[in-house]
PDB file of C-alpha atoms in Angstrom:
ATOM      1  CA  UNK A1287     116.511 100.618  60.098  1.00  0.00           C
ATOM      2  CA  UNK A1288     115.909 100.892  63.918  1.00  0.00           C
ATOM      3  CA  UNK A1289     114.509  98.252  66.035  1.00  0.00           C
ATOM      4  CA  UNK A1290     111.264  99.308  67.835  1.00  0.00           C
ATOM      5  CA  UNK A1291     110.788  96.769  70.534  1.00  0.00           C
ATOM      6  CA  UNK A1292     107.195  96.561  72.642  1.00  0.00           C
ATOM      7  CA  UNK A1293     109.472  97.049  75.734  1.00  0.00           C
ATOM      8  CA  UNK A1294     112.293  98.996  76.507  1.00  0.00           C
ATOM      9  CA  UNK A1295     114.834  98.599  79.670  1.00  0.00           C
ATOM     10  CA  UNK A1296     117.152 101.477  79.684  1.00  0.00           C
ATOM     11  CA  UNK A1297     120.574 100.328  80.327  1.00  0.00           C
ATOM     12  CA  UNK A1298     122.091 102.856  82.244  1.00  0.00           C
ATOM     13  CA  UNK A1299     119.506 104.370  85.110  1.00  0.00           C
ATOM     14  CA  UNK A1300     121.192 107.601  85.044  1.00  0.00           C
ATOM     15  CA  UNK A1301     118.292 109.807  83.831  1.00  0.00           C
ATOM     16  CA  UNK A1302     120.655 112.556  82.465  1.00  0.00           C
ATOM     17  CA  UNK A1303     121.951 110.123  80.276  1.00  0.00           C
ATOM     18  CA  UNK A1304     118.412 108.450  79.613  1.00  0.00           C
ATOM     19  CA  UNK A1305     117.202 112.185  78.602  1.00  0.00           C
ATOM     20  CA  UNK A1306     119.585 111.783  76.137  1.00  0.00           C
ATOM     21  CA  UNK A1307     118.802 108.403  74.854  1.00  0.00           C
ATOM     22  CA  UNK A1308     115.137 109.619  74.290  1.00  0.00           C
ATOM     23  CA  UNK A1309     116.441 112.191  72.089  1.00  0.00           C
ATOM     24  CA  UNK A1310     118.749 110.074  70.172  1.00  0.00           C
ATOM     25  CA  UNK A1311     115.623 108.114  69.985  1.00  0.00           C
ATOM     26  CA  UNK A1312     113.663 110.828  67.840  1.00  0.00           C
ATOM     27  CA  UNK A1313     116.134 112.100  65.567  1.00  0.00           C
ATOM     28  CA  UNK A1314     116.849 108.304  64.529  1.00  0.00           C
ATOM     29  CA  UNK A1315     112.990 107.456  64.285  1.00  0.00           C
ATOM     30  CA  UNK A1316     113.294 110.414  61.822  1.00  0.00           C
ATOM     31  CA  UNK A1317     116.249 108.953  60.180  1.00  0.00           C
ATOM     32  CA  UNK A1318     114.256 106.071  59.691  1.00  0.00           C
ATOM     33  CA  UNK A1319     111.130 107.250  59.034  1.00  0.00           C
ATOM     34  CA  UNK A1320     109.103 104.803  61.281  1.00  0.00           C
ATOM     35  CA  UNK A1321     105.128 104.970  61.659  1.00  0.00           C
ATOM     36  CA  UNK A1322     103.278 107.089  64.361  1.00  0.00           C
ATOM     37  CA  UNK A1323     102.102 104.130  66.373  1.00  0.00           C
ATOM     38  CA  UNK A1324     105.775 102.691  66.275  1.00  0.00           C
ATOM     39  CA  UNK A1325     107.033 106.161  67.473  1.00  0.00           C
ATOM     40  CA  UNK A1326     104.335 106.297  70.633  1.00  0.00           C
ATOM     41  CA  UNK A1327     105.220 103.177  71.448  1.00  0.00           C
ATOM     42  CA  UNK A1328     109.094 103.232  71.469  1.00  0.00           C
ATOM     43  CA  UNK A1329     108.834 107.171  73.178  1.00  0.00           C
ATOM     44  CA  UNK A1330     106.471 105.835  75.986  1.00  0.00           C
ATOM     45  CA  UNK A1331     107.911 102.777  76.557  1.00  0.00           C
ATOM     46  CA  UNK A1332     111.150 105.064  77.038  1.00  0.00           C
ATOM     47  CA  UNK A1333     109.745 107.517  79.365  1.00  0.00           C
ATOM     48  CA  UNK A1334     108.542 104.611  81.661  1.00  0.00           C
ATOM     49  CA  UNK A1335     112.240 103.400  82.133  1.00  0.00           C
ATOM     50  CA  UNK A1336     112.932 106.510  82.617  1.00  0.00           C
ATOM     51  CA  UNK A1337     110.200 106.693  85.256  1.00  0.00           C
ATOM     52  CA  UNK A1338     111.597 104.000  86.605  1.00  0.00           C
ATOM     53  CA  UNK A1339     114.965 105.638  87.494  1.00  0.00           C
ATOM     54  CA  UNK A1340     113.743 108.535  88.819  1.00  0.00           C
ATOM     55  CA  UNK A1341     111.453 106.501  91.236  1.00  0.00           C
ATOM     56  CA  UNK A1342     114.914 104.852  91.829  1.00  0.00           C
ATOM     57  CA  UNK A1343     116.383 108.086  92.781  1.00  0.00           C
ATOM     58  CA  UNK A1344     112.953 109.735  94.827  1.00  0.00           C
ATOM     59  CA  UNK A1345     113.144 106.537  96.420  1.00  0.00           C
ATOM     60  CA  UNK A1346     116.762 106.708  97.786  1.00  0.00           C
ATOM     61  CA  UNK A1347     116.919 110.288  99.171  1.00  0.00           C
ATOM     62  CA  UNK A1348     113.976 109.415 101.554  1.00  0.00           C
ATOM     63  CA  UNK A1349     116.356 108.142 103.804  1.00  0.00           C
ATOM     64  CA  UNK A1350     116.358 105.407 106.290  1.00  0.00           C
ATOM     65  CA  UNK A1351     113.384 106.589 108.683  1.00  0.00           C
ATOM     66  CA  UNK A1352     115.257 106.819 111.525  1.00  0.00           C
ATOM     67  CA  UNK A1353     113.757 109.037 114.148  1.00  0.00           C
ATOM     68  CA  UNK A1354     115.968 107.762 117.499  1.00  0.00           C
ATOM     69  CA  UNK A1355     116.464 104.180 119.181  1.00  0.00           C
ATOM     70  CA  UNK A1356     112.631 105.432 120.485  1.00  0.00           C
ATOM     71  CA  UNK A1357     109.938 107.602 119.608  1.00  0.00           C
ATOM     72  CA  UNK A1358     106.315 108.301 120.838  1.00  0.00           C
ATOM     73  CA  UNK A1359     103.384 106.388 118.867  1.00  0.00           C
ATOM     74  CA  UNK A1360     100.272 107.493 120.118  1.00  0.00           C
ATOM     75  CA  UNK A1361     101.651 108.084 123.938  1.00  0.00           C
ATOM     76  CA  UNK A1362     103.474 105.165 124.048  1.00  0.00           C
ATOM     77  CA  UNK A1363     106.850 104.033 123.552  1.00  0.00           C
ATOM     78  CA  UNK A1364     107.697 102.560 119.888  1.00  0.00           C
ATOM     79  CA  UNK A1365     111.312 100.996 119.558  1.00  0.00           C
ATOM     80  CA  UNK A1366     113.581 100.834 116.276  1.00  0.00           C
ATOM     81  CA  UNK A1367     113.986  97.918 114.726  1.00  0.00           C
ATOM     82  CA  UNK A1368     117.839  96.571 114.803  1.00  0.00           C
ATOM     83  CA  UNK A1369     118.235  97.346 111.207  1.00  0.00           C
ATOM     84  CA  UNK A1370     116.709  99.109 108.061  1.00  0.00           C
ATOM     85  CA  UNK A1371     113.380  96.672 106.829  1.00  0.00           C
ATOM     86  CA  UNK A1372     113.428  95.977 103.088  1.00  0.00           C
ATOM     87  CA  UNK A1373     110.258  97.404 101.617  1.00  0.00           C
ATOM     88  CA  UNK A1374     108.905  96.347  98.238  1.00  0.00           C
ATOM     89  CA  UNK A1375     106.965  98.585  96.236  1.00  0.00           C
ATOM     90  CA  UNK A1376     105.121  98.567  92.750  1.00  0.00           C
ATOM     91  CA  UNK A1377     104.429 101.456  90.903  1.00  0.00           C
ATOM     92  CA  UNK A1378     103.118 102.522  86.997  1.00  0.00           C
ATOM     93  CA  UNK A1379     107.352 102.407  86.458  1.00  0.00           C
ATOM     94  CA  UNK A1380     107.790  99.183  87.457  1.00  0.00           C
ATOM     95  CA  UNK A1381     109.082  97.308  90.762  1.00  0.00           C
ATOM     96  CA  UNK A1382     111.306  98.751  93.110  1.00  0.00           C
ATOM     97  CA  UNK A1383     112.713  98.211  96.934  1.00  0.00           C
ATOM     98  CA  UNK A1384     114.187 100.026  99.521  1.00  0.00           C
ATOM     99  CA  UNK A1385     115.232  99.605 103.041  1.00  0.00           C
ATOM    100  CA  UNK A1386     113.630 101.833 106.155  1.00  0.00           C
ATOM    101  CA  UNK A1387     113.924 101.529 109.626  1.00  0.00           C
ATOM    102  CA  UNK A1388     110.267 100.446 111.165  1.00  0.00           C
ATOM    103  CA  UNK A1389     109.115 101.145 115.030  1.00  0.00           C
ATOM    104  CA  UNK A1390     107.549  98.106 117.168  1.00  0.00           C
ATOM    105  CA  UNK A1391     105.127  98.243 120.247  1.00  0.00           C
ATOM    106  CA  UNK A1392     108.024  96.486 122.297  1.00  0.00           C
ATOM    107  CA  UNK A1393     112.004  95.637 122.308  1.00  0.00           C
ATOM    108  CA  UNK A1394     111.293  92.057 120.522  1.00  0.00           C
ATOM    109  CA  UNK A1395     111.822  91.769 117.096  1.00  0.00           C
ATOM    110  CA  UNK A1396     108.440  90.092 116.419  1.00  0.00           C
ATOM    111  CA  UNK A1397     106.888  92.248 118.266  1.00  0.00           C
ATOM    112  CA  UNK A1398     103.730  94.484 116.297  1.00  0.00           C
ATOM    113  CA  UNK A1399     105.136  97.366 114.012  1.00  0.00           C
ATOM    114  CA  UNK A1400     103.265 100.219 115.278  1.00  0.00           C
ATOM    115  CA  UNK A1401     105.171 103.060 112.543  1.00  0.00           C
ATOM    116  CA  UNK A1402     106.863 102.992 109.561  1.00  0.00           C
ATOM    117  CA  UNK A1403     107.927 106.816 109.071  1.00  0.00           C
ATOM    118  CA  UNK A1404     109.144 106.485 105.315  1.00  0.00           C
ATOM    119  CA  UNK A1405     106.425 104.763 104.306  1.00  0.00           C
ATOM    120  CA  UNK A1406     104.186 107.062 106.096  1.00  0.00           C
ATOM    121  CA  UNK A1407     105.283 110.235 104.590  1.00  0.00           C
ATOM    122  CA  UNK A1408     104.847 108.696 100.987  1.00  0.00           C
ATOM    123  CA  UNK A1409     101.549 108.379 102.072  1.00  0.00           C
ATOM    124  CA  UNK A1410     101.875 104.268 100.977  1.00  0.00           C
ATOM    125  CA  UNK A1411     102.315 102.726 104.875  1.00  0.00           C
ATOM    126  CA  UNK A1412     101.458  98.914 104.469  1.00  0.00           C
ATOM    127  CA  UNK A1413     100.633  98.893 100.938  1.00  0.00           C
ATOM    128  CA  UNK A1414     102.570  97.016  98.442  1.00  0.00           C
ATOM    129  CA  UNK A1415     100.978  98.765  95.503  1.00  0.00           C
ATOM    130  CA  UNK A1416     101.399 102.724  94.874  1.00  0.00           C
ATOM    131  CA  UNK A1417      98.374 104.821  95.305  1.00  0.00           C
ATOM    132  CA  UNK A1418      98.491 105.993  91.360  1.00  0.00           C
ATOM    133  CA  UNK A1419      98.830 102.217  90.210  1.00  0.00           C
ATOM    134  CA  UNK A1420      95.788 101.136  92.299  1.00  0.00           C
ATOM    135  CA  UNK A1421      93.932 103.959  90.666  1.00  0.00           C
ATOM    136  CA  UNK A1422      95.095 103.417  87.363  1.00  0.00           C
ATOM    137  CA  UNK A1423      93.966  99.422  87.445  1.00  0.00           C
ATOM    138  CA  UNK A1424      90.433 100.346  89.340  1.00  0.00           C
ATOM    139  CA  UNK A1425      90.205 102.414  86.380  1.00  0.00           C
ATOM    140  CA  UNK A1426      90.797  99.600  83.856  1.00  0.00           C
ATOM    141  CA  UNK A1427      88.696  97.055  86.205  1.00  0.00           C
ATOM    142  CA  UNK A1428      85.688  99.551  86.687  1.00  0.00           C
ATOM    143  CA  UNK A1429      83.745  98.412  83.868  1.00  0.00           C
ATOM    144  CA  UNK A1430      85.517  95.301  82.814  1.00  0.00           C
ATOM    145  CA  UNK A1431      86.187  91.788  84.448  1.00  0.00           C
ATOM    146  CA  UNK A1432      89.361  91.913  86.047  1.00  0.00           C
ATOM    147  CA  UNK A1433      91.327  89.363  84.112  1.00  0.00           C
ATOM    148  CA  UNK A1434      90.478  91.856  81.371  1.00  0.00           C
ATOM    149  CA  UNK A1435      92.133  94.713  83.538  1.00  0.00           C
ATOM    150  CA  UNK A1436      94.750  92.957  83.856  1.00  0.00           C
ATOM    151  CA  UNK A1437      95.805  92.381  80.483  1.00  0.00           C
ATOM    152  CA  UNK A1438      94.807  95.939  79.897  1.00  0.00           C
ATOM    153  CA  UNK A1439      97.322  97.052  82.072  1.00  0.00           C
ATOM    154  CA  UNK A1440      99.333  95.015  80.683  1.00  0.00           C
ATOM    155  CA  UNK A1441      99.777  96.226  77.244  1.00  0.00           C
ATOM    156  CA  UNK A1442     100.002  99.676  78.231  1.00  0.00           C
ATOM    157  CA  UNK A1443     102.941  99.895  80.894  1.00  0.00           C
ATOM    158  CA  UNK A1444     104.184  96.139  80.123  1.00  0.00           C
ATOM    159  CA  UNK A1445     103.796  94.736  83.930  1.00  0.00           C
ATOM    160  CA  UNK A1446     101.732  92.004  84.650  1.00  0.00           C
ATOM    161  CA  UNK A1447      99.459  92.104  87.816  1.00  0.00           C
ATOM    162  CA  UNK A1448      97.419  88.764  88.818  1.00  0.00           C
ATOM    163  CA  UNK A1449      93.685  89.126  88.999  1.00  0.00           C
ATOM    164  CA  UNK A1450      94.166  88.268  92.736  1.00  0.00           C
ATOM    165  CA  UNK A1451      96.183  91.394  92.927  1.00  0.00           C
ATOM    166  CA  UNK A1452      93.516  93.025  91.208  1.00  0.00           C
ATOM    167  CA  UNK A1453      90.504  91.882  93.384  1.00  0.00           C
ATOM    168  CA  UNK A1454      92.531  92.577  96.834  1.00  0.00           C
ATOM    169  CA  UNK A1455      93.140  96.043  95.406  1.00  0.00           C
ATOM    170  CA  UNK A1456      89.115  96.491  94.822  1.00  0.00           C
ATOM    171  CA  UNK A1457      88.339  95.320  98.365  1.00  0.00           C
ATOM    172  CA  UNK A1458      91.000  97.923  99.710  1.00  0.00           C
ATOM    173  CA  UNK A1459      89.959 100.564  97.496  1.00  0.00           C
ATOM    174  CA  UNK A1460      86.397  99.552  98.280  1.00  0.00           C
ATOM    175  CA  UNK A1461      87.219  99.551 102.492  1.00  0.00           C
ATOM    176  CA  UNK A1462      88.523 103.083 102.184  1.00  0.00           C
ATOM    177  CA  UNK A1463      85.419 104.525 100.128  1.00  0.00           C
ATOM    178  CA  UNK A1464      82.804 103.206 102.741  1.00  0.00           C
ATOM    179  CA  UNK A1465      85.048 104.936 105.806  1.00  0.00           C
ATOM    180  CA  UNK A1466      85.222 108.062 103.631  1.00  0.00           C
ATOM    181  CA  UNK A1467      81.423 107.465 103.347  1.00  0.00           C
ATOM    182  CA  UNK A1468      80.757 107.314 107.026  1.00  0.00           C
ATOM    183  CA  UNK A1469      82.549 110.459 107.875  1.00  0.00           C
ATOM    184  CA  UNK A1470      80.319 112.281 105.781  1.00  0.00           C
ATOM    185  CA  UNK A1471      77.541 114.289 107.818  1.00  0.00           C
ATOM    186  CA  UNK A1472      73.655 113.649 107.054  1.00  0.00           C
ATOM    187  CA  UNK A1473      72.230 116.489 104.852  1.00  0.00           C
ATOM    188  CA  UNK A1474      69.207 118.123 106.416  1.00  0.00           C
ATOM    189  CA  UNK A1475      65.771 116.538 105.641  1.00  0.00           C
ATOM    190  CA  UNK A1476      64.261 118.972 103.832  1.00  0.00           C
ATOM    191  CA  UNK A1477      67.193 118.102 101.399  1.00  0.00           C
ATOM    192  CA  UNK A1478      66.887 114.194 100.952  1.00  0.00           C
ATOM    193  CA  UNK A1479      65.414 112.681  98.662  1.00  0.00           C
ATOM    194  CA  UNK A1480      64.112 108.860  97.664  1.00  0.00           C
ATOM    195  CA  UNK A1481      66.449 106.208  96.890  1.00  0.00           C
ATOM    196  CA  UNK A1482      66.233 102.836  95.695  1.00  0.00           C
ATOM    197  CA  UNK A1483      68.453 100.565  96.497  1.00  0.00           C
ATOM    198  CA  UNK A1484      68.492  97.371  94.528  1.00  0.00           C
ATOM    199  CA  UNK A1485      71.286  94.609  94.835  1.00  0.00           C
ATOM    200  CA  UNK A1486      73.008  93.213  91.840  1.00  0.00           C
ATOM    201  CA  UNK A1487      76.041  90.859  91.434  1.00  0.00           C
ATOM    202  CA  UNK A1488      78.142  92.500  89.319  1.00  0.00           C
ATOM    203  CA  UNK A1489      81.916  89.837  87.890  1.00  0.00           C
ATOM    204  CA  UNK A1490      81.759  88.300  91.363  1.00  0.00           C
ATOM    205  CA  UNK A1491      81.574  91.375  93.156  1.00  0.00           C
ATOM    206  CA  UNK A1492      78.754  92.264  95.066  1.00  0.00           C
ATOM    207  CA  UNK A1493      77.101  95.405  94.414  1.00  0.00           C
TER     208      UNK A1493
END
């Protein structure tokens, strides 16, 4: 009988070769005649290490960022740093890393990183956490405590996130809807209406 373990860490990142794993996968959970919930579990668990590569891979052709020893930030001078930056990221797949040149206001090497062009096209910049898994756990924490999120999350792509993790994401999240909120116009009069606003305190956060 085949093993169906609750994780799954494909052994060879290749995903030609993992696209083939997944299908040895099937025909022996057919061989074996395993349960439905056995055979979700097993096939997704699969298709995140497969995820995994690929982000691997997307990852690695980015390149290194490297737009010249200078380059124009805002009408000023930004200089490269002496070397490629590593750069952690987490995503739904897992954890990865990869190295990027950055730009700083001046020649010194602590001096303030003003652009990071790789992580700027991604669309990720400073952030540590990928814009689909901070979605993904504000869904899970929307209506629940966050330690519950986190275990949540948890048993569904096998990664464990802190509940600080959780509650920095909310007041990042939470930063970017009240800008969003402020660059809305004001509707006409005619077209408001009453509201009541009433304060509550909602698992620590205020609402």
């Amino acid at each position: 009988m085949m093993s169906i373990s609750g994780t799954f860490e494909a052994c060879n990142s290749d995903p030609a070769q993992i696209v083939n794993e997944l299908k040895d996968f099937v025909s022996q959970a057919v061989s074996d005649e395993i349960g439905m919930r056995d055979f979700e579990r097993g096939l997704f668990d699969r298709l995140l290490a497969m995820g995994s590569a690929l982000t691997e891979e997307f990852l690695r052709k980015q390149g290194n960022g490297d737009c010249g020893e200078t380059c124009e930030v805002a009408e000023k001078t930004a200089y490269r740093s002496e070397k490629p930056a590593v750069r952690r990221l987490r995503t739904i797949f897992g954890e990865h890393q990869f190295e990027a040149f950055v730009y700083r206001s001046g020649k010194h090497p602590n001096s303030r990183i003003v652009a990071r062009p790789v992580g700027s096209r991604l669309g990720i910049d400073t952030q540590q956490y990928s814009p689909l898994l901070q979605e993904i756990t504000m869904t899970f924490c929307c209506e629940q405590a966050f330690h519950v999120g986190a275990e949540t999350f948890e048993t569904v792509f096998n990664q464990k996130l802190s509940v600080d993790t959780l509650e920095r994401t909310s007041r990042v999240l939470g930063k970017q809807a009240a800008e969003f909120l402020d660059s809305l116009s004001n509707p006409p009069e005619e077209e408001e209406g009453e509201l009541l606003v009433h304060t509550a305190d909602g698992k620590g956060v205020p609402m």
